[in-house]
């Protein structure tokens, strides 16, 4: 690793790209024949049910990854990594659940491989936390610094404050 990409390590950037590629390739594998039973094959999308739930979960992971990509915030980093591991485990379990009932086809095998790839990319992403290469939680440069110039609630500016000495309940002098 030789540098950082806008405050993010290069490994974390590659892990995010790997997670996005795994998402796209998983959808392609859902279109392909997933498994066959008694000579009849079916795709995961054709079977419905879980496929749409899995796509929804992958969209959530993709959104969290995009949030980390643009903000470099620790909450987005942790959320995208942990959610990707959960989705990867669910994908592997979905593949293993059909083994007793059907013979996996090319789509099922690819779905399994891309789920493992998603898990591997998310583990690589989370390993960057161990290496100490994650931006701190308070990052004023997030969203291109759009909120960096917003003043914090300083003493004497709005908000709820305790009454000053000699000040009545409704702000009048007592």
JSON list of C-alpha atoms in Angstrom, two decimals:
[
{"chain": "A", "resi": 1, "resn": "UNK", "atom": "CA", "xyz": [0.00, 0.00, 0.00]},
{"chain": "A", "resi": 2, "resn": "UNK", "atom": "CA", "xyz": [1.49, 3.31, -1.02]},
{"chain": "A", "resi": 3, "resn": "UNK", "atom": "CA", "xyz": [-0.98, 5.98, -0.04]},
{"chain": "A", "resi": 4, "resn": "UNK", "atom": "CA", "xyz": [-4.49, 7.09, 0.65]},
{"chain": "A", "resi": 5, "resn": "UNK", "atom": "CA", "xyz": [-7.45, 7.97, -1.52]},
{"chain": "A", "resi": 6, "resn": "UNK", "atom": "CA", "xyz": [-9.10, 11.07, -0.06]},
{"chain": "A", "resi": 7, "resn": "UNK", "atom": "CA", "xyz": [-8.26, 10.00, 3.50]},
{"chain": "A", "resi": 8, "resn": "UNK", "atom": "CA", "xyz": [-9.17, 6.36, 2.87]},
{"chain": "A", "resi": 9, "resn": "UNK", "atom": "CA", "xyz": [-6.52, 3.65, 2.57]},
{"chain": "A", "resi": 10, "resn": "UNK", "atom": "CA", "xyz": [-5.98, 2.03, -0.81]},
{"chain": "A", "resi": 11, "resn": "UNK", "atom": "CA", "xyz": [-6.93, -1.39, 0.59]},
{"chain": "A", "resi": 12, "resn": "UNK", "atom": "CA", "xyz": [-10.24, -0.02, 1.85]},
{"chain": "A", "resi": 13, "resn": "UNK", "atom": "CA", "xyz": [-10.89, 1.47, -1.59]},
{"chain": "A", "resi": 14, "resn": "UNK", "atom": "CA", "xyz": [-10.20, -1.85, -3.29]},
{"chain": "A", "resi": 15, "resn": "UNK", "atom": "CA", "xyz": [-12.40, -3.64, -0.75]},
{"chain": "A", "resi": 16, "resn": "UNK", "atom": "CA", "xyz": [-15.29, -1.27, -1.50]},
{"chain": "A", "resi": 17, "resn": "UNK", "atom": "CA", "xyz": [-14.83, -1.84, -5.24]},
{"chain": "A", "resi": 18, "resn": "UNK", "atom": "CA", "xyz": [-14.78, -5.60, -4.60]},
{"chain": "A", "resi": 19, "resn": "UNK", "atom": "CA", "xyz": [-18.00, -5.36, -2.61]},
{"chain": "A", "resi": 20, "resn": "UNK", "atom": "CA", "xyz": [-19.71, -3.46, -5.45]},
{"chain": "A", "resi": 21, "resn": "UNK", "atom": "CA", "xyz": [-18.42, -5.94, -8.06]},
{"chain": "A", "resi": 22, "resn": "UNK", "atom": "CA", "xyz": [-19.67, -8.83, -5.94]},
{"chain": "A", "resi": 23, "resn": "UNK", "atom": "CA", "xyz": [-23.10, -7.19, -5.79]},
{"chain": "A", "resi": 24, "resn": "UNK", "atom": "CA", "xyz": [-23.35, -6.84, -9.58]},
{"chain": "A", "resi": 25, "resn": "UNK", "atom": "CA", "xyz": [-22.04, -10.34, -10.27]},
{"chain": "A", "resi": 26, "resn": "UNK", "atom": "CA", "xyz": [-24.39, -11.84, -7.66]},
{"chain": "A", "resi": 27, "resn": "UNK", "atom": "CA", "xyz": [-27.37, -10.37, -9.51]},
{"chain": "A", "resi": 28, "resn": "UNK", "atom": "CA", "xyz": [-26.06, -11.86, -12.77]},
{"chain": "A", "resi": 29, "resn": "UNK", "atom": "CA", "xyz": [-25.73, -15.25, -11.06]},
{"chain": "A", "resi": 30, "resn": "UNK", "atom": "CA", "xyz": [-29.34, -14.99, -9.84]},
{"chain": "A", "resi": 31, "resn": "UNK", "atom": "CA", "xyz": [-30.50, -14.74, -13.47]},
{"chain": "A", "resi": 32, "resn": "UNK", "atom": "CA", "xyz": [-28.55, -17.84, -14.53]},
{"chain": "A", "resi": 33, "resn": "UNK", "atom": "CA", "xyz": [-29.87, -21.36, -13.81]},
{"chain": "A", "resi": 34, "resn": "UNK", "atom": "CA", "xyz": [-29.43, -21.71, -10.05]},
{"chain": "A", "resi": 35, "resn": "UNK", "atom": "CA", "xyz": [-30.20, -25.39, -9.51]},
{"chain": "A", "resi": 36, "resn": "UNK", "atom": "CA", "xyz": [-31.98, -28.32, -11.10]},
{"chain": "A", "resi": 37, "resn": "UNK", "atom": "CA", "xyz": [-34.48, -30.76, -9.67]},
{"chain": "A", "resi": 38, "resn": "UNK", "atom": "CA", "xyz": [-35.47, -33.89, -11.66]},
{"chain": "A", "resi": 39, "resn": "UNK", "atom": "CA", "xyz": [-33.98, -32.41, -14.82]},
{"chain": "A", "resi": 40, "resn": "UNK", "atom": "CA", "xyz": [-35.80, -29.07, -14.55]},
{"chain": "A", "resi": 41, "resn": "UNK", "atom": "CA", "xyz": [-33.66, -26.05, -13.75]},
{"chain": "A", "resi": 42, "resn": "UNK", "atom": "CA", "xyz": [-34.70, -22.77, -12.17]},
{"chain": "A", "resi": 43, "resn": "UNK", "atom": "CA", "xyz": [-33.06, -19.42, -11.55]},
{"chain": "A", "resi": 44, "resn": "UNK", "atom": "CA", "xyz": [-33.00, -17.77, -8.17]},
{"chain": "A", "resi": 45, "resn": "UNK", "atom": "CA", "xyz": [-34.93, -14.75, -9.47]},
{"chain": "A", "resi": 46, "resn": "UNK", "atom": "CA", "xyz": [-37.46, -17.05, -11.16]},
{"chain": "A", "resi": 47, "resn": "UNK", "atom": "CA", "xyz": [-38.09, -18.81, -7.85]},
{"chain": "A", "resi": 48, "resn": "UNK", "atom": "CA", "xyz": [-38.76, -15.41, -6.23]},
{"chain": "A", "resi": 49, "resn": "UNK", "atom": "CA", "xyz": [-38.97, -14.98, -2.48]},
{"chain": "A", "resi": 50, "resn": "UNK", "atom": "CA", "xyz": [-35.48, -14.92, -1.05]},
{"chain": "A", "resi": 51, "resn": "UNK", "atom": "CA", "xyz": [-33.81, -13.49, -4.18]},
{"chain": "A", "resi": 52, "resn": "UNK", "atom": "CA", "xyz": [-35.55, -10.14, -3.83]},
{"chain": "A", "resi": 53, "resn": "UNK", "atom": "CA", "xyz": [-34.81, -10.03, -0.10]},
{"chain": "A", "resi": 54, "resn": "UNK", "atom": "CA", "xyz": [-31.13, -10.73, -0.84]},
{"chain": "A", "resi": 55, "resn": "UNK", "atom": "CA", "xyz": [-31.05, -7.98, -3.48]},
{"chain": "A", "resi": 56, "resn": "UNK", "atom": "CA", "xyz": [-32.58, -5.56, -0.96]},
{"chain": "A", "resi": 57, "resn": "UNK", "atom": "CA", "xyz": [-29.93, -6.48, 1.62]},
{"chain": "A", "resi": 58, "resn": "UNK", "atom": "CA", "xyz": [-27.16, -6.04, -0.95]},
{"chain": "A", "resi": 59, "resn": "UNK", "atom": "CA", "xyz": [-28.57, -2.61, -1.85]},
{"chain": "A", "resi": 60, "resn": "UNK", "atom": "CA", "xyz": [-28.37, -1.67, 1.83]},
{"chain": "A", "resi": 61, "resn": "UNK", "atom": "CA", "xyz": [-24.73, -2.82, 1.93]},
{"chain": "A", "resi": 62, "resn": "UNK", "atom": "CA", "xyz": [-24.04, -0.92, -1.29]},
{"chain": "A", "resi": 63, "resn": "UNK", "atom": "CA", "xyz": [-25.60, 2.23, 0.19]},
{"chain": "A", "resi": 64, "resn": "UNK", "atom": "CA", "xyz": [-23.53, 1.93, 3.36]},
{"chain": "A", "resi": 65, "resn": "UNK", "atom": "CA", "xyz": [-20.42, 1.39, 1.25]},
{"chain": "A", "resi": 66, "resn": "UNK", "atom": "CA", "xyz": [-21.27, 4.50, -0.76]},
{"chain": "A", "resi": 67, "resn": "UNK", "atom": "CA", "xyz": [-21.75, 6.43, 2.48]},
{"chain": "A", "resi": 68, "resn": "UNK", "atom": "CA", "xyz": [-18.27, 5.37, 3.59]},
{"chain": "A", "resi": 69, "resn": "UNK", "atom": "CA", "xyz": [-16.85, 6.16, 0.12]},
{"chain": "A", "resi": 70, "resn": "UNK", "atom": "CA", "xyz": [-18.11, 9.75, 0.24]},
{"chain": "A", "resi": 71, "resn": "UNK", "atom": "CA", "xyz": [-17.81, 10.56, 3.95]},
{"chain": "A", "resi": 72, "resn": "UNK", "atom": "CA", "xyz": [-14.93, 8.46, 5.34]},
{"chain": "A", "resi": 73, "resn": "UNK", "atom": "CA", "xyz": [-16.90, 8.24, 8.57]},
{"chain": "A", "resi": 74, "resn": "UNK", "atom": "CA", "xyz": [-16.23, 5.42, 11.02]},
{"chain": "A", "resi": 75, "resn": "UNK", "atom": "CA", "xyz": [-19.93, 4.60, 11.48]},
{"chain": "A", "resi": 76, "resn": "UNK", "atom": "CA", "xyz": [-20.34, 4.01, 7.73]},
{"chain": "A", "resi": 77, "resn": "UNK", "atom": "CA", "xyz": [-17.13, 1.98, 7.67]},
{"chain": "A", "resi": 78, "resn": "UNK", "atom": "CA", "xyz": [-18.26, -0.35, 10.44]},
{"chain": "A", "resi": 79, "resn": "UNK", "atom": "CA", "xyz": [-21.84, -0.57, 9.17]},
{"chain": "A", "resi": 80, "resn": "UNK", "atom": "CA", "xyz": [-20.86, -1.47, 5.62]},
{"chain": "A", "resi": 81, "resn": "UNK", "atom": "CA", "xyz": [-18.31, -4.06, 6.73]},
{"chain": "A", "resi": 82, "resn": "UNK", "atom": "CA", "xyz": [-20.53, -5.79, 9.27]},
{"chain": "A", "resi": 83, "resn": "UNK", "atom": "CA", "xyz": [-23.63, -5.73, 7.05]},
{"chain": "A", "resi": 84, "resn": "UNK", "atom": "CA", "xyz": [-21.62, -7.17, 4.14]},
{"chain": "A", "resi": 85, "resn": "UNK", "atom": "CA", "xyz": [-20.43, -10.06, 6.32]},
{"chain": "A", "resi": 86, "resn": "UNK", "atom": "CA", "xyz": [-24.03, -10.80, 7.35]},
{"chain": "A", "resi": 87, "resn": "UNK", "atom": "CA", "xyz": [-25.26, -10.71, 3.73]},
{"chain": "A", "resi": 88, "resn": "UNK", "atom": "CA", "xyz": [-22.35, -12.93, 2.64]},
{"chain": "A", "resi": 89, "resn": "UNK", "atom": "CA", "xyz": [-23.19, -15.48, 5.34]},
{"chain": "A", "resi": 90, "resn": "UNK", "atom": "CA", "xyz": [-26.85, -15.44, 4.31]},
{"chain": "A", "resi": 91, "resn": "UNK", "atom": "CA", "xyz": [-25.84, -16.04, 0.69]},
{"chain": "A", "resi": 92, "resn": "UNK", "atom": "CA", "xyz": [-23.64, -18.99, 1.63]},
{"chain": "A", "resi": 93, "resn": "UNK", "atom": "CA", "xyz": [-26.42, -20.44, 3.81]},
{"chain": "A", "resi": 94, "resn": "UNK", "atom": "CA", "xyz": [-28.90, -20.02, 0.95]},
{"chain": "A", "resi": 95, "resn": "UNK", "atom": "CA", "xyz": [-26.60, -22.00, -1.35]},
{"chain": "A", "resi": 96, "resn": "UNK", "atom": "CA", "xyz": [-26.03, -24.71, 1.27]},
{"chain": "A", "resi": 97, "resn": "UNK", "atom": "CA", "xyz": [-29.78, -25.03, 1.86]},
{"chain": "A", "resi": 98, "resn": "UNK", "atom": "CA", "xyz": [-30.41, -26.22, -1.71]},
{"chain": "A", "resi": 99, "resn": "UNK", "atom": "CA", "xyz": [-27.70, -28.90, -1.66]},
{"chain": "A", "resi": 100, "resn": "UNK", "atom": "CA", "xyz": [-29.94, -31.51, -0.04]},
{"chain": "A", "resi": 101, "resn": "UNK", "atom": "CA", "xyz": [-32.85, -30.93, -2.39]},
{"chain": "A", "resi": 102, "resn": "UNK", "atom": "CA", "xyz": [-31.37, -29.99, -5.76]},
{"chain": "A", "resi": 103, "resn": "UNK", "atom": "CA", "xyz": [-28.22, -30.09, -7.83]},
{"chain": "A", "resi": 104, "resn": "UNK", "atom": "CA", "xyz": [-26.53, -26.69, -8.07]},
{"chain": "A", "resi": 105, "resn": "UNK", "atom": "CA", "xyz": [-26.12, -25.28, -11.57]},
{"chain": "A", "resi": 106, "resn": "UNK", "atom": "CA", "xyz": [-23.75, -22.58, -12.81]},
{"chain": "A", "resi": 107, "resn": "UNK", "atom": "CA", "xyz": [-25.80, -19.75, -11.27]},
{"chain": "A", "resi": 108, "resn": "UNK", "atom": "CA", "xyz": [-25.82, -21.41, -7.85]},
{"chain": "A", "resi": 109, "resn": "UNK", "atom": "CA", "xyz": [-22.09, -22.07, -7.91]},
{"chain": "A", "resi": 110, "resn": "UNK", "atom": "CA", "xyz": [-21.34, -18.51, -9.02]},
{"chain": "A", "resi": 111, "resn": "UNK", "atom": "CA", "xyz": [-23.71, -17.12, -6.37]},
{"chain": "A", "resi": 112, "resn": "UNK", "atom": "CA", "xyz": [-21.80, -19.10, -3.74]},
{"chain": "A", "resi": 113, "resn": "UNK", "atom": "CA", "xyz": [-18.44, -17.84, -5.03]},
{"chain": "A", "resi": 114, "resn": "UNK", "atom": "CA", "xyz": [-19.61, -14.22, -5.17]},
{"chain": "A", "resi": 115, "resn": "UNK", "atom": "CA", "xyz": [-21.05, -14.48, -1.66]},
{"chain": "A", "resi": 116, "resn": "UNK", "atom": "CA", "xyz": [-17.68, -15.73, -0.44]},
{"chain": "A", "resi": 117, "resn": "UNK", "atom": "CA", "xyz": [-16.06, -12.86, -2.38]},
{"chain": "A", "resi": 118, "resn": "UNK", "atom": "CA", "xyz": [-18.35, -10.35, -0.67]},
{"chain": "A", "resi": 119, "resn": "UNK", "atom": "CA", "xyz": [-17.39, -11.79, 2.71]},
{"chain": "A", "resi": 120, "resn": "UNK", "atom": "CA", "xyz": [-13.69, -11.68, 1.83]},
{"chain": "A", "resi": 121, "resn": "UNK", "atom": "CA", "xyz": [-13.91, -8.06, 0.66]},
{"chain": "A", "resi": 122, "resn": "UNK", "atom": "CA", "xyz": [-15.74, -7.03, 3.83]},
{"chain": "A", "resi": 123, "resn": "UNK", "atom": "CA", "xyz": [-13.17, -8.81, 6.03]},
{"chain": "A", "resi": 124, "resn": "UNK", "atom": "CA", "xyz": [-10.39, -6.96, 4.17]},
{"chain": "A", "resi": 125, "resn": "UNK", "atom": "CA", "xyz": [-12.29, -3.72, 4.75]},
{"chain": "A", "resi": 126, "resn": "UNK", "atom": "CA", "xyz": [-12.66, -4.37, 8.47]},
{"chain": "A", "resi": 127, "resn": "UNK", "atom": "CA", "xyz": [-8.98, -5.31, 8.78]},
{"chain": "A", "resi": 128, "resn": "UNK", "atom": "CA", "xyz": [-8.18, -1.68, 8.00]},
{"chain": "A", "resi": 129, "resn": "UNK", "atom": "CA", "xyz": [-9.64, -0.82, 11.41]},
{"chain": "A", "resi": 130, "resn": "UNK", "atom": "CA", "xyz": [-7.05, -3.07, 13.04]},
{"chain": "A", "resi": 131, "resn": "UNK", "atom": "CA", "xyz": [-4.31, -1.34, 11.07]},
{"chain": "A", "resi": 132, "resn": "UNK", "atom": "CA", "xyz": [-5.53, 2.05, 12.35]},
{"chain": "A", "resi": 133, "resn": "UNK", "atom": "CA", "xyz": [-6.20, 3.45, 8.89]},
{"chain": "A", "resi": 134, "resn": "UNK", "atom": "CA", "xyz": [-9.79, 4.57, 9.37]},
{"chain": "A", "resi": 135, "resn": "UNK", "atom": "CA", "xyz": [-10.70, 8.25, 9.58]},
{"chain": "A", "resi": 136, "resn": "UNK", "atom": "CA", "xyz": [-11.94, 9.46, 12.97]},
{"chain": "A", "resi": 137, "resn": "UNK", "atom": "CA", "xyz": [-15.62, 9.80, 13.70]},
{"chain": "A", "resi": 138, "resn": "UNK", "atom": "CA", "xyz": [-15.50, 13.62, 13.61]},
{"chain": "A", "resi": 139, "resn": "UNK", "atom": "CA", "xyz": [-14.52, 14.33, 10.00]},
{"chain": "A", "resi": 140, "resn": "UNK", "atom": "CA", "xyz": [-15.35, 17.93, 8.99]},
{"chain": "A", "resi": 141, "resn": "UNK", "atom": "CA", "xyz": [-14.31, 17.20, 5.38]},
{"chain": "A", "resi": 142, "resn": "UNK", "atom": "CA", "xyz": [-17.21, 14.77, 4.88]},
{"chain": "A", "resi": 143, "resn": "UNK", "atom": "CA", "xyz": [-19.46, 15.49, 1.89]},
{"chain": "A", "resi": 144, "resn": "UNK", "atom": "CA", "xyz": [-16.77, 17.71, 0.40]},
{"chain": "A", "resi": 145, "resn": "UNK", "atom": "CA", "xyz": [-16.65, 19.96, 3.46]},
{"chain": "A", "resi": 146, "resn": "UNK", "atom": "CA", "xyz": [-20.24, 21.15, 2.95]},
{"chain": "A", "resi": 147, "resn": "UNK", "atom": "CA", "xyz": [-20.87, 21.20, 6.69]},
{"chain": "A", "resi": 148, "resn": "UNK", "atom": "CA", "xyz": [-17.39, 22.23, 7.84]},
{"chain": "A", "resi": 149, "resn": "UNK", "atom": "CA", "xyz": [-18.27, 25.93, 8.04]},
{"chain": "A", "resi": 150, "resn": "UNK", "atom": "CA", "xyz": [-21.48, 25.46, 10.02]},
{"chain": "A", "resi": 151, "resn": "UNK", "atom": "CA", "xyz": [-20.89, 26.97, 13.45]},
{"chain": "A", "resi": 152, "resn": "UNK", "atom": "CA", "xyz": [-21.26, 24.77, 16.47]},
{"chain": "A", "resi": 153, "resn": "UNK", "atom": "CA", "xyz": [-23.64, 25.81, 19.23]},
{"chain": "A", "resi": 154, "resn": "UNK", "atom": "CA", "xyz": [-21.42, 28.17, 21.15]},
{"chain": "A", "resi": 155, "resn": "UNK", "atom": "CA", "xyz": [-22.17, 29.93, 24.41]},
{"chain": "A", "resi": 156, "resn": "UNK", "atom": "CA", "xyz": [-24.72, 32.66, 23.83]},
{"chain": "A", "resi": 157, "resn": "UNK", "atom": "CA", "xyz": [-26.01, 31.33, 20.50]},
{"chain": "A", "resi": 158, "resn": "UNK", "atom": "CA", "xyz": [-29.44, 29.74, 20.53]},
{"chain": "A", "resi": 159, "resn": "UNK", "atom": "CA", "xyz": [-30.24, 26.36, 22.07]},
{"chain": "A", "resi": 160, "resn": "UNK", "atom": "CA", "xyz": [-31.43, 25.72, 25.58]},
{"chain": "A", "resi": 161, "resn": "UNK", "atom": "CA", "xyz": [-29.29, 27.24, 28.27]},
{"chain": "A", "resi": 162, "resn": "UNK", "atom": "CA", "xyz": [-29.51, 27.62, 32.00]},
{"chain": "A", "resi": 163, "resn": "UNK", "atom": "CA", "xyz": [-30.79, 31.03, 33.11]},
{"chain": "A", "resi": 164, "resn": "UNK", "atom": "CA", "xyz": [-28.07, 33.52, 34.02]},
{"chain": "A", "resi": 165, "resn": "UNK", "atom": "CA", "xyz": [-27.85, 35.10, 37.47]},
{"chain": "A", "resi": 166, "resn": "UNK", "atom": "CA", "xyz": [-30.42, 37.83, 37.93]},
{"chain": "A", "resi": 167, "resn": "UNK", "atom": "CA", "xyz": [-32.59, 36.49, 35.09]},
{"chain": "A", "resi": 168, "resn": "UNK", "atom": "CA", "xyz": [-36.17, 35.42, 35.74]},
{"chain": "A", "resi": 169, "resn": "UNK", "atom": "CA", "xyz": [-37.98, 32.38, 34.47]},
{"chain": "A", "resi": 170, "resn": "UNK", "atom": "CA", "xyz": [-39.01, 33.92, 31.13]},
{"chain": "A", "resi": 171, "resn": "UNK", "atom": "CA", "xyz": [-35.83, 35.87, 30.48]},
{"chain": "A", "resi": 172, "resn": "UNK", "atom": "CA", "xyz": [-36.90, 39.00, 32.31]},
{"chain": "A", "resi": 173, "resn": "UNK", "atom": "CA", "xyz": [-34.87, 40.68, 35.04]},
{"chain": "A", "resi": 174, "resn": "UNK", "atom": "CA", "xyz": [-35.80, 39.70, 38.57]}
]
